[in-house]
Amino acid sequence: MTSSQAEQLINDTINSIKPLDGSTMEAASKRMDALLKPPGSLGRLEEMGIKLAGIQGTERPKTDAKLSLIYAGDHGVTAEGVSASPPFVSAVMVKAFCAGKAGINVLAGKAGAEIKVIDVGLATPYEEPSKLIVRRIRKGTGNIRVEEAMTREEAYLAVAAGIQTAGEAIAETGASIVGIGEMGIGNTTSAAALTAVFTGRDPATVTGGGTGVGDASVKRKIKIIKEAIKLHHPDSIDPIGVISKIGGLEIAAMCGAMLAAAAGGALVLIDGFISGAGALCAFAMAPIVRERMVLSHLSAEPGHRAMAAKLELKPLLDLGFRLGEGTGAAMAIPLIEAGAALLSSMGTLEEELVKLQDPS
Amino acid sequence: MTSSQAEQLINDTINSIKPLDGSTMEAASKRMDALLKPPGSLGRLEEMGIKLAGIQGTERPKTDAKLSLIYAGDHGVTAEGVSASPPFVSAVMVKAFCAGKAGINVLAGKAGAEIKVIDVGLATPYEEPSKLIVRRIRKGTGNIRVEEAMTREEAYLAVAAGIQTAGEAIAETGASIVGIGEMGIGNTTSAAALTAVFTGRDPATVTGGGTGVGDASVKRKIKIIKEAIKLHHPDSIDPIGVISKIGGLEIAAMCGAMLAAAAGGALVLIDGFISGAGALCAFAMAPIVRERMVLSHLSAEPGHRAMAAKLELKPLLDLGFRLGEGTGAAMAIPLIEAGAALLSSMGTLEEELVKLQDPS
């Protein structure tokens, strides 16, 4: 695929995202109120059921198949010592995902979601498991403190890789709920930089410790992000430019996967801070995508609240997660499913009152 | 059963609640840290797994069988117009639970929990479904504004009914997680009164709209609770006395069920505001019971935060629920199960590093 073909695919995908079905949502909302419970008494579960009804265009939405997509990419900025883990851990984890041994395997398994692992840019050479989907655009990004993360062409290709792999996975499984997760040592640095640019906030307010660095390292991380932004001048009105300058290959692919899932009629489950950075990119390209998104949880990363505010999405869960991999999205799946099940399985007050009067 | 036999059963149950297994919890905590993720990065899920390990005395706790117990009772205080629903709705809902049509049926079904419905005190005559467990102590409580809810003897019997029915259900199913829910029109009034007494707070700060009354009715509800407390002088150092004066039959039974579940080695899942009132009663009788409790969610009722503070338990979920029935507890089950599954199913970093070096 050439980068102009990739650009075309991105535009076509964006143009095929439809608004939610308002009249079905209204009908679903009325049905929620008629069910055997005081109106609104199941709070956010009702909201989830109604949203899924609007996405699927039916008052009885289905949640048979669920997907958990994990995009992996490495980050050149790890050369600056921004992460507690060495970069080769990305490859260790990709192997663990394919072997069924990581946190996401346990949690997606419990949620009944099928996992697909896609390498869009690991840097470490490793024995690729047969289950792995390999769509490597390049071997890790450049060190954003001193160079662009990737070329503009590579950014188009990485977003397109997300669109294609998510589109294929949805076509194969018929998934109606798609969790979007990631693996990439060093990627909280890129995610914080993207958050600063897309929300217009000071990097100091949206940068945290990632999966394990202390206060001194957070200060260093903030300094690196400020330097990267000063060097590259990313402009939020050009999302592909922002991705190429300070983004990540897996973040670009997640952005594409979210666009594809929205275009494909699925509910898009944002995971944590890195997945949220992908969502900010997708939202900058196509604000309509937000309607089909659910923010699964509030990450322990401080920048996650800024993302939530920008996306105008309220997290469903707050469990102190800071792992990524799609683990938060997996935990949100039972809530979405339960919201849909209310519409399909509960009785109405009217039906039950009739039965009380006539016990036959 | 005589009330002195009931009192004996309560004391025996309390005396058989064991402290958590501290050394197993320490081992489970170490295992959590060795798993293929940064220590602590799965936040409250890790806490749940470790707690369950301490309850079961094994580093690999099981969550095969789950129970959702629903205790139903009516409230004489409904004569004061404290509820938006007429009292016979309690019976309508009990029938709906047994017919599988209510919110808890959908949510417990999704969570894989078996439902048991126990009538410990409905006032409305109704055709009893064959699935229903009938342990009616009396037909609804007295109107607490003008009379005691029940006699002291009835309070013992109601708590004992909870102990027996929960004990039987746990013996039958082998459940390791027990959600405790309820149905009883008017019961937020009793629950708010109990909360005020057991937390020492002003009724005005712990009384809310229940499942549907407006601001004017909340004011009236507060006035009634204040009158009831002034009339009966409930004393928190005598929990059975408090229950008999301002409690509810289903609340007393939930208190007993929590004691029995704790004694039976299960994790006790508190549901919403009314279930929390049962937990406050159980905690007042036996503070050790708290160690085996999880507060499933933060109810929309304002008094729920006061309960959480008194029990020193942090809610797992905050979904704006105000339904009861055990619905919040059912939504917490997947989180507990996932926490346990981390311990039994995830790989350790050490194991995976070895595999990376030796791909055979």
mmCIF file of C-alpha atoms in Angstrom, chain B:
data_model
loop_
_atom_site.group_PDB
_atom_site.id
_atom_site.type_symbol
_atom_site.label_atom_id
_atom_site.label_comp_id
_atom_site.label_asym_id
_atom_site.label_seq_id
_atom_site.Cartn_x
_atom_site.Cartn_y
_atom_site.Cartn_z
ATOM 1 C CA MET B 1 -37.509 -21.925 66.640
ATOM 2 C CA THR B 2 -37.798 -19.918 69.836
ATOM 3 C CA SER B 3 -36.251 -16.472 70.073
ATOM 4 C CA SER B 4 -33.693 -17.754 72.594
ATOM 5 C CA GLN B 5 -32.698 -20.493 70.149
ATOM 6 C CA ALA B 6 -32.416 -17.763 67.516
ATOM 7 C CA GLU B 7 -30.206 -15.726 69.842
ATOM 8 C CA GLN B 8 -28.022 -18.785 70.408
ATOM 9 C CA LEU B 9 -27.718 -19.397 66.648
ATOM 10 C CA ILE B 10 -26.670 -15.781 66.123
ATOM 11 C CA ASN B 11 -23.988 -16.025 68.817
ATOM 12 C CA ASP B 12 -22.709 -19.355 67.505
ATOM 13 C CA THR B 13 -22.511 -17.947 63.983
ATOM 14 C CA ILE B 14 -20.606 -14.864 65.108
ATOM 15 C CA ASN B 15 -18.191 -17.001 67.118
ATOM 16 C CA SER B 16 -17.402 -19.145 64.099
ATOM 17 C CA ILE B 17 -16.264 -16.252 61.888
ATOM 18 C CA LYS B 18 -12.503 -16.606 61.533
ATOM 19 C CA PRO B 19 -9.987 -13.839 60.843
ATOM 20 C CA LEU B 20 -8.541 -13.770 57.340
ATOM 21 C CA ASP B 21 -5.503 -15.970 56.695
ATOM 22 C CA GLY B 22 -2.741 -13.378 56.869
ATOM 23 C CA SER B 23 0.143 -15.547 55.700
ATOM 24 C CA THR B 24 -1.785 -16.709 52.632
ATOM 25 C CA MET B 25 -2.632 -13.087 51.853
ATOM 26 C CA GLU B 26 1.035 -12.208 52.067
ATOM 27 C CA ALA B 27 1.939 -15.046 49.713
ATOM 28 C CA ALA B 28 -0.850 -14.031 47.320
ATOM 29 C CA SER B 29 0.360 -10.455 47.428
ATOM 30 C CA LYS B 30 3.893 -11.573 46.565
ATOM 31 C CA ARG B 31 2.542 -13.663 43.711
ATOM 32 C CA MET B 32 0.556 -10.652 42.424
ATOM 33 C CA ASP B 33 3.799 -8.658 42.333
ATOM 34 C CA ALA B 34 5.665 -11.424 40.476
ATOM 35 C CA LEU B 35 3.017 -11.693 37.744
ATOM 36 C CA LEU B 36 3.645 -10.447 34.230
ATOM 37 C CA LYS B 37 2.769 -6.810 34.939
ATOM 38 C CA PRO B 38 4.182 -3.954 36.998
ATOM 39 C CA PRO B 39 3.323 -4.485 40.696
ATOM 40 C CA GLY B 40 -0.026 -2.929 41.582
ATOM 41 C CA SER B 41 -0.894 -2.046 37.982
ATOM 42 C CA LEU B 42 -4.238 -3.872 38.133
ATOM 43 C CA GLY B 43 -5.251 -1.836 41.159
ATOM 44 C CA ARG B 44 -8.393 -2.976 42.904
ATOM 45 C CA LEU B 45 -8.542 -6.258 41.011
ATOM 46 C CA GLU B 46 -5.342 -7.286 42.773
ATOM 47 C CA GLU B 47 -6.863 -6.264 46.104
ATOM 48 C CA MET B 48 -9.893 -8.465 45.389
ATOM 49 C CA GLY B 49 -7.775 -11.485 44.483
ATOM 50 C CA ILE B 50 -5.686 -11.114 47.638
ATOM 51 C CA LYS B 51 -8.788 -10.718 49.816
ATOM 52 C CA LEU B 52 -10.346 -13.846 48.355
ATOM 53 C CA ALA B 53 -7.071 -15.696 48.942
ATOM 54 C CA GLY B 54 -7.233 -14.640 52.600
ATOM 55 C CA ILE B 55 -10.848 -15.775 52.875
ATOM 56 C CA GLN B 56 -10.244 -19.159 51.270
ATOM 57 C CA GLY B 57 -6.790 -19.770 52.736
ATOM 58 C CA THR B 58 -5.278 -20.502 49.333
ATOM 59 C CA GLU B 59 -3.151 -18.520 46.886
ATOM 60 C CA ARG B 60 -5.350 -19.812 44.066
ATOM 61 C CA PRO B 61 -8.862 -18.949 45.249
ATOM 62 C CA LYS B 62 -11.876 -20.393 43.438
ATOM 63 C CA THR B 63 -14.979 -18.545 42.269
ATOM 64 C CA ASP B 64 -16.946 -21.399 40.727
ATOM 65 C CA ALA B 65 -20.308 -20.854 42.407
ATOM 66 C CA LYS B 66 -21.913 -17.478 43.100
ATOM 67 C CA LEU B 67 -25.129 -16.696 44.922
ATOM 68 C CA SER B 68 -27.474 -13.757 44.818
ATOM 69 C CA LEU B 69 -29.783 -13.759 47.848
ATOM 70 C CA ILE B 70 -32.800 -11.461 47.848
ATOM 71 C CA TYR B 71 -34.644 -10.888 51.127
ATOM 72 C CA ALA B 72 -38.093 -9.301 50.945
ATOM 73 C CA GLY B 73 -40.057 -7.537 53.657
ATOM 74 C CA ASP B 74 -42.632 -4.771 53.908
ATOM 75 C CA HIS B 75 -42.563 -1.599 55.951
ATOM 76 C CA GLY B 76 -45.390 -0.148 58.024
ATOM 77 C CA VAL B 77 -43.897 3.318 57.579
ATOM 78 C CA THR B 78 -45.260 3.351 54.022
ATOM 79 C CA ALA B 79 -48.506 4.524 55.709
ATOM 80 C CA GLU B 80 -46.698 7.877 56.023
ATOM 81 C CA GLY B 81 -46.343 8.215 52.240
ATOM 82 C CA VAL B 82 -42.548 7.873 52.227
ATOM 83 C CA SER B 83 -42.437 5.884 48.987
ATOM 84 C CA ALA B 84 -43.354 6.634 45.378
ATOM 85 C CA SER B 85 -44.573 3.037 44.920
ATOM 86 C CA PRO B 86 -47.564 1.406 46.638
ATOM 87 C CA PRO B 87 -46.594 -1.361 49.136
ATOM 88 C CA PHE B 88 -48.039 -4.202 47.026
ATOM 89 C CA VAL B 89 -45.196 -3.621 44.532
ATOM 90 C CA SER B 90 -42.958 -5.629 46.901
ATOM 91 C CA ALA B 91 -45.053 -8.696 46.128
ATOM 92 C CA VAL B 92 -45.140 -7.879 42.410
ATOM 93 C CA MET B 93 -41.357 -7.789 42.416
ATOM 94 C CA VAL B 94 -40.972 -11.010 44.406
ATOM 95 C CA LYS B 95 -43.096 -12.720 41.759
ATOM 96 C CA ALA B 96 -41.000 -11.112 39.029
ATOM 97 C CA PHE B 97 -37.770 -12.354 40.680
ATOM 98 C CA CYS B 98 -39.158 -15.883 40.710
ATOM 99 C CA ALA B 99 -40.348 -15.520 37.097
ATOM 100 C CA GLY B 100 -36.915 -14.298 35.978
ATOM 101 C CA LYS B 101 -38.134 -10.921 34.746
ATOM 102 C CA ALA B 102 -36.525 -8.355 37.032
ATOM 103 C CA GLY B 103 -33.264 -6.434 36.799
ATOM 104 C CA ILE B 104 -31.455 -8.781 39.182
ATOM 105 C CA ASN B 105 -32.426 -11.786 37.060
ATOM 106 C CA VAL B 106 -30.702 -10.269 34.048
ATOM 107 C CA LEU B 107 -27.634 -9.099 35.948
ATOM 108 C CA ALA B 108 -27.166 -12.183 38.158
ATOM 109 C CA GLY B 109 -27.694 -14.305 35.059
ATOM 110 C CA LYS B 110 -24.914 -12.449 33.248
ATOM 111 C CA ALA B 111 -22.670 -12.861 36.308
ATOM 112 C CA GLY B 112 -23.420 -16.572 36.583
ATOM 113 C CA ALA B 113 -24.945 -16.228 40.053
ATOM 114 C CA GLU B 114 -27.824 -18.372 41.255
ATOM 115 C CA ILE B 115 -30.727 -16.396 42.721
ATOM 116 C CA LYS B 116 -32.640 -17.337 45.883
ATOM 117 C CA VAL B 117 -35.631 -15.243 46.924
ATOM 118 C CA ILE B 118 -36.711 -15.294 50.557
ATOM 119 C CA ASP B 119 -39.898 -13.692 51.894
ATOM 120 C CA VAL B 120 -39.222 -12.834 55.519
ATOM 121 C CA GLY B 121 -42.055 -10.370 55.892
ATOM 122 C CA LEU B 122 -44.265 -9.243 53.021
ATOM 123 C CA ALA B 123 -47.593 -7.765 54.052
ATOM 124 C CA THR B 124 -49.598 -8.153 50.827
ATOM 125 C CA PRO B 125 -51.243 -11.565 50.284
ATOM 126 C CA TYR B 126 -50.056 -13.086 46.992
ATOM 127 C CA GLU B 127 -49.781 -16.384 45.190
ATOM 128 C CA GLU B 128 -46.387 -17.675 46.344
ATOM 129 C CA PRO B 129 -44.250 -18.939 43.459
ATOM 130 C CA SER B 130 -42.895 -22.466 43.974
ATOM 131 C CA LYS B 131 -39.291 -21.184 43.788
ATOM 132 C CA LEU B 132 -39.859 -18.763 46.648
ATOM 133 C CA ILE B 133 -38.432 -19.564 50.072
ATOM 134 C CA VAL B 134 -41.010 -18.502 52.654
ATOM 135 C CA ARG B 135 -39.696 -17.662 56.126
ATOM 136 C CA ARG B 136 -42.151 -14.919 57.017
ATOM 137 C CA ILE B 137 -41.576 -13.657 60.567
ATOM 138 C CA ARG B 138 -44.512 -11.254 60.443
ATOM 139 C CA LYS B 139 -46.523 -9.422 57.775
ATOM 140 C CA GLY B 140 -44.495 -6.263 57.452
ATOM 141 C CA THR B 141 -43.048 -4.087 60.180
ATOM 142 C CA GLY B 142 -44.908 -1.602 62.353
ATOM 143 C CA ASN B 143 -44.947 2.064 61.370
ATOM 144 C CA ILE B 144 -41.762 3.230 63.083
ATOM 145 C CA ARG B 145 -43.064 6.771 63.452
ATOM 146 C CA VAL B 146 -45.581 5.568 66.016
ATOM 147 C CA GLU B 147 -44.578 2.015 67.024
ATOM 148 C CA GLU B 148 -41.604 -0.342 67.060
ATOM 149 C CA ALA B 149 -40.827 -2.082 63.788
ATOM 150 C CA MET B 150 -41.045 -5.476 65.479
ATOM 151 C CA THR B 151 -40.576 -7.090 68.885
ATOM 152 C CA ARG B 152 -37.117 -7.995 70.134
ATOM 153 C CA GLU B 153 -38.053 -11.672 69.760
ATOM 154 C CA GLU B 154 -39.059 -11.117 66.140
ATOM 155 C CA ALA B 155 -35.749 -9.330 65.499
ATOM 156 C CA TYR B 156 -33.824 -12.383 66.743
ATOM 157 C CA LEU B 157 -35.990 -14.639 64.592
ATOM 158 C CA ALA B 158 -35.521 -12.465 61.484
ATOM 159 C CA VAL B 159 -31.725 -12.431 61.858
ATOM 160 C CA ALA B 160 -31.780 -16.190 62.445
ATOM 161 C CA ALA B 161 -33.920 -16.673 59.322
ATOM 162 C CA GLY B 162 -31.190 -14.919 57.353
ATOM 163 C CA ILE B 163 -28.520 -17.117 58.919
ATOM 164 C CA GLN B 164 -30.418 -20.311 58.180
ATOM 165 C CA THR B 165 -31.460 -19.503 54.621
ATOM 166 C CA ALA B 166 -28.018 -18.214 53.639
ATOM 167 C CA GLY B 167 -26.353 -21.186 55.323
ATOM 168 C CA GLU B 168 -28.611 -23.609 53.447
ATOM 169 C CA ALA B 169 -28.050 -21.847 50.115
ATOM 170 C CA ILE B 170 -24.265 -21.845 50.581
ATOM 171 C CA ALA B 171 -24.276 -25.522 51.596
ATOM 172 C CA GLU B 172 -26.389 -26.381 48.543
ATOM 173 C CA THR B 173 -24.367 -24.412 45.980
ATOM 174 C CA GLY B 174 -20.889 -24.256 47.480
ATOM 175 C CA ALA B 175 -20.891 -20.546 46.690
ATOM 176 C CA SER B 176 -17.698 -18.634 47.383
ATOM 177 C CA ILE B 177 -19.194 -15.217 46.585
ATOM 178 C CA VAL B 178 -22.559 -14.216 48.048
ATOM 179 C CA GLY B 179 -24.354 -11.039 46.974
ATOM 180 C CA ILE B 180 -26.930 -9.826 49.483
ATOM 181 C CA GLY B 181 -29.885 -7.876 48.086
ATOM 182 C CA GLU B 182 -33.442 -7.000 48.985
ATOM 183 C CA MET B 183 -36.906 -5.860 48.060
ATOM 184 C CA GLY B 184 -39.167 -3.826 50.306
ATOM 185 C CA ILE B 185 -41.163 -0.737 49.415
ATOM 186 C CA GLY B 186 -40.374 1.917 52.015
ATOM 187 C CA ASN B 187 -37.114 0.372 53.151
ATOM 188 C CA THR B 188 -34.855 3.346 52.409
ATOM 189 C CA THR B 189 -36.573 5.066 55.355
ATOM 190 C CA SER B 190 -35.600 2.287 57.735
ATOM 191 C CA ALA B 191 -32.117 2.059 56.183
ATOM 192 C CA ALA B 192 -31.553 5.804 56.623
ATOM 193 C CA ALA B 193 -32.711 5.593 60.248
ATOM 194 C CA LEU B 194 -30.320 2.688 60.893
ATOM 195 C CA THR B 195 -27.500 4.592 59.193
ATOM 196 C CA ALA B 196 -28.096 7.641 61.361
ATOM 197 C CA VAL B 197 -27.981 5.503 64.518
ATOM 198 C CA PHE B 198 -24.989 3.332 63.615
ATOM 199 C CA THR B 199 -22.862 6.148 62.162
ATOM 200 C CA GLY B 200 -23.961 8.798 64.659
ATOM 201 C CA ARG B 201 -24.896 11.228 61.891
ATOM 202 C CA ASP B 202 -27.839 13.573 61.555
ATOM 203 C CA PRO B 203 -30.698 11.857 59.651
ATOM 204 C CA ALA B 204 -30.831 14.874 57.319
ATOM 205 C CA THR B 205 -27.368 14.005 55.968
ATOM 206 C CA VAL B 206 -28.060 10.334 55.282
ATOM 207 C CA THR B 207 -31.603 10.419 53.885
ATOM 208 C CA GLY B 208 -32.319 10.501 50.144
ATOM 209 C CA GLY B 209 -35.068 10.055 47.600
ATOM 210 C CA GLY B 210 -35.024 6.254 47.462
ATOM 211 C CA THR B 211 -36.267 4.964 44.131
ATOM 212 C CA GLY B 212 -38.318 7.976 43.222
ATOM 213 C CA VAL B 213 -39.618 10.587 45.669
ATOM 214 C CA GLY B 214 -38.891 14.313 45.313
ATOM 215 C CA ASP B 215 -37.369 16.939 47.604
ATOM 216 C CA ALA B 216 -40.539 17.653 49.603
ATOM 217 C CA SER B 217 -40.943 13.960 50.377
ATOM 218 C CA VAL B 218 -37.295 13.669 51.408
ATOM 219 C CA LYS B 219 -37.921 16.417 53.981
ATOM 220 C CA ARG B 220 -40.938 14.519 55.254
ATOM 221 C CA LYS B 221 -38.896 11.313 55.380
ATOM 222 C CA ILE B 222 -36.225 13.043 57.489
ATOM 223 C CA LYS B 223 -38.906 14.332 59.877
ATOM 224 C CA ILE B 224 -40.369 10.837 60.274
ATOM 225 C CA ILE B 225 -36.927 9.319 60.925
ATOM 226 C CA LYS B 226 -36.204 11.970 63.553
ATOM 227 C CA GLU B 227 -39.556 11.291 65.223
ATOM 228 C CA ALA B 228 -38.939 7.536 65.193
ATOM 229 C CA ILE B 229 -35.494 7.937 66.768
ATOM 230 C CA LYS B 230 -36.870 10.336 69.382
ATOM 231 C CA LEU B 231 -39.710 7.956 70.230
ATOM 232 C CA HIS B 232 -37.714 4.701 70.452
ATOM 233 C CA HIS B 233 -34.232 5.777 71.599
ATOM 234 C CA PRO B 234 -32.352 3.104 69.613
ATOM 235 C CA ASP B 235 -28.887 2.532 71.089
ATOM 236 C CA SER B 236 -26.126 1.396 68.738
ATOM 237 C CA ILE B 237 -24.498 -0.754 71.409
ATOM 238 C CA ASP B 238 -27.602 -2.983 71.293
ATOM 239 C CA PRO B 239 -27.909 -3.879 67.584
ATOM 240 C CA ILE B 240 -30.863 -6.245 68.054
ATOM 241 C CA GLY B 241 -32.656 -3.493 69.927
ATOM 242 C CA VAL B 242 -31.962 -1.053 67.098
ATOM 243 C CA ILE B 243 -33.306 -3.526 64.527
ATOM 244 C CA SER B 244 -36.458 -4.175 66.535
ATOM 245 C CA LYS B 245 -37.133 -0.464 67.005
ATOM 246 C CA ILE B 246 -36.428 1.032 63.570
ATOM 247 C CA GLY B 247 -35.255 -1.846 61.360
ATOM 248 C CA GLY B 248 -36.820 -4.041 58.746
ATOM 249 C CA LEU B 249 -37.434 -7.759 58.543
ATOM 250 C CA GLU B 250 -35.453 -8.062 55.299
ATOM 251 C CA ILE B 251 -32.679 -5.890 56.763
ATOM 252 C CA ALA B 252 -32.461 -8.135 59.822
ATOM 253 C CA ALA B 253 -32.368 -11.197 57.588
ATOM 254 C CA MET B 254 -29.632 -9.637 55.417
ATOM 255 C CA CYS B 255 -27.629 -8.987 58.566
ATOM 256 C CA GLY B 256 -27.980 -12.670 59.450
ATOM 257 C CA ALA B 257 -27.159 -13.760 55.907
ATOM 258 C CA MET B 258 -23.945 -11.720 55.989
ATOM 259 C CA LEU B 259 -22.915 -13.294 59.287
ATOM 260 C CA ALA B 260 -23.674 -16.768 57.913
ATOM 261 C CA ALA B 261 -21.823 -16.146 54.646
ATOM 262 C CA ALA B 262 -18.794 -14.881 56.544
ATOM 263 C CA ALA B 263 -18.931 -17.865 58.902
ATOM 264 C CA GLY B 264 -19.363 -20.166 55.892
ATOM 265 C CA GLY B 265 -16.157 -18.973 54.257
ATOM 266 C CA ALA B 266 -17.710 -16.912 51.485
ATOM 267 C CA LEU B 267 -16.920 -13.385 50.368
ATOM 268 C CA VAL B 268 -19.855 -11.140 51.346
ATOM 269 C CA LEU B 269 -20.898 -8.691 48.624
ATOM 270 C CA ILE B 270 -22.820 -5.748 50.016
ATOM 271 C CA ASP B 271 -25.237 -4.280 47.486
ATOM 272 C CA GLY B 272 -26.698 -0.785 47.861
ATOM 273 C CA PHE B 273 -28.096 1.375 50.629
ATOM 274 C CA ILE B 274 -30.470 -1.151 52.235
ATOM 275 C CA SER B 275 -27.966 -3.980 52.014
ATOM 276 C CA GLY B 276 -25.467 -1.565 53.552
ATOM 277 C CA ALA B 277 -27.861 -1.063 56.482
ATOM 278 C CA GLY B 278 -27.833 -4.836 56.967
ATOM 279 C CA ALA B 279 -24.035 -4.674 56.879
ATOM 280 C CA LEU B 280 -23.999 -1.952 59.545
ATOM 281 C CA CYS B 281 -26.144 -4.189 61.789
ATOM 282 C CA ALA B 282 -23.830 -7.177 61.194
ATOM 283 C CA PHE B 283 -20.753 -5.015 61.805
ATOM 284 C CA ALA B 284 -22.246 -3.710 65.064
ATOM 285 C CA MET B 285 -22.782 -7.311 66.211
ATOM 286 C CA ALA B 286 -19.443 -8.650 64.991
ATOM 287 C CA PRO B 287 -16.806 -6.201 63.694
ATOM 288 C CA ILE B 288 -14.773 -9.123 62.298
ATOM 289 C CA VAL B 289 -17.393 -9.643 59.575
ATOM 290 C CA ARG B 290 -16.074 -6.529 57.809
ATOM 291 C CA GLU B 291 -12.906 -8.363 56.727
ATOM 292 C CA ARG B 292 -14.944 -10.653 54.513
ATOM 293 C CA MET B 293 -17.101 -7.896 53.024
ATOM 294 C CA VAL B 294 -16.740 -6.052 49.733
ATOM 295 C CA LEU B 295 -18.808 -2.943 49.054
ATOM 296 C CA SER B 296 -19.891 -3.590 45.500
ATOM 297 C CA HIS B 297 -20.900 -0.089 44.477
ATOM 298 C CA LEU B 298 -21.642 3.441 45.575
ATOM 299 C CA SER B 299 -25.402 3.873 45.589
ATOM 300 C CA ALA B 300 -26.999 7.128 44.463
ATOM 301 C CA GLU B 301 -28.407 7.407 48.039
ATOM 302 C CA PRO B 302 -26.547 10.089 50.010
ATOM 303 C CA GLY B 303 -26.233 7.918 53.142
ATOM 304 C CA HIS B 304 -24.214 5.300 51.327
ATOM 305 C CA ARG B 305 -20.974 7.274 51.744
ATOM 306 C CA ALA B 306 -21.509 7.417 55.505
ATOM 307 C CA MET B 307 -21.949 3.644 55.536
ATOM 308 C CA ALA B 308 -18.809 3.134 53.484
ATOM 309 C CA ALA B 309 -16.859 5.332 55.902
ATOM 310 C CA LYS B 310 -18.191 3.470 58.942
ATOM 311 C CA LEU B 311 -17.381 0.081 57.398
ATOM 312 C CA GLU B 312 -14.048 1.406 56.078
ATOM 313 C CA LEU B 313 -14.857 -0.118 52.711
ATOM 314 C CA LYS B 314 -14.297 1.607 49.375
ATOM 315 C CA PRO B 315 -16.984 0.920 46.749
ATOM 316 C CA LEU B 316 -15.787 -1.003 43.698
ATOM 317 C CA LEU B 317 -18.240 0.522 41.238
ATOM 318 C CA ASP B 318 -20.012 3.847 40.854
ATOM 319 C CA LEU B 319 -22.705 3.416 38.228
ATOM 320 C CA GLY B 320 -25.485 5.588 39.638
ATOM 321 C CA PHE B 321 -27.549 2.567 40.706
ATOM 322 C CA ARG B 322 -30.497 3.075 43.055
ATOM 323 C CA LEU B 323 -32.491 -0.111 42.517
ATOM 324 C CA GLY B 324 -31.417 -2.602 45.140
ATOM 325 C CA GLU B 325 -32.354 -6.274 44.529
ATOM 326 C CA GLY B 326 -28.655 -7.129 44.645
ATOM 327 C CA THR B 327 -28.081 -5.543 41.221
ATOM 328 C CA GLY B 328 -24.914 -3.693 42.240
ATOM 329 C CA ALA B 329 -23.519 -6.808 43.895
ATOM 330 C CA ALA B 330 -24.141 -8.774 40.705
ATOM 331 C CA MET B 331 -22.162 -6.218 38.690
ATOM 332 C CA ALA B 332 -19.230 -6.564 41.099
ATOM 333 C CA ILE B 333 -18.987 -10.344 40.670
ATOM 334 C CA PRO B 334 -16.974 -10.210 37.408
ATOM 335 C CA LEU B 335 -14.435 -7.953 39.149
ATOM 336 C CA ILE B 336 -13.946 -10.358 42.057
ATOM 337 C CA GLU B 337 -13.694 -13.302 39.706
ATOM 338 C CA ALA B 338 -11.169 -11.491 37.542
ATOM 339 C CA GLY B 339 -9.075 -10.649 40.599
ATOM 340 C CA ALA B 340 -8.998 -14.327 41.576
ATOM 341 C CA ALA B 341 -8.242 -15.378 37.995
ATOM 342 C CA LEU B 342 -5.106 -13.219 37.931
ATOM 343 C CA LEU B 343 -3.631 -15.446 40.638
ATOM 344 C CA SER B 344 -4.603 -18.697 38.982
ATOM 345 C CA SER B 345 -4.055 -17.940 35.290
ATOM 346 C CA MET B 346 -1.404 -15.290 34.678
ATOM 347 C CA GLY B 347 2.245 -16.088 34.013
ATOM 348 C CA THR B 348 5.142 -14.579 35.940
ATOM 349 C CA LEU B 349 7.736 -12.243 34.443
ATOM 350 C CA GLU B 350 10.478 -14.729 35.291
ATOM 351 C CA GLU B 351 8.799 -17.568 33.375
ATOM 352 C CA GLU B 352 8.279 -15.419 30.280
ATOM 353 C CA LEU B 353 11.818 -14.041 30.255
ATOM 354 C CA VAL B 354 13.142 -17.602 30.222
ATOM 355 C CA LYS B 355 10.898 -18.378 27.226
ATOM 356 C CA LEU B 356 12.125 -15.310 25.322
ATOM 357 C CA GLN B 357 15.690 -16.562 25.638
ATOM 358 C CA ASP B 358 14.730 -20.116 24.755
ATOM 359 C CA PRO B 359 11.984 -20.089 22.112
ATOM 360 C CA SER B 360 11.650 -23.900 21.995
#
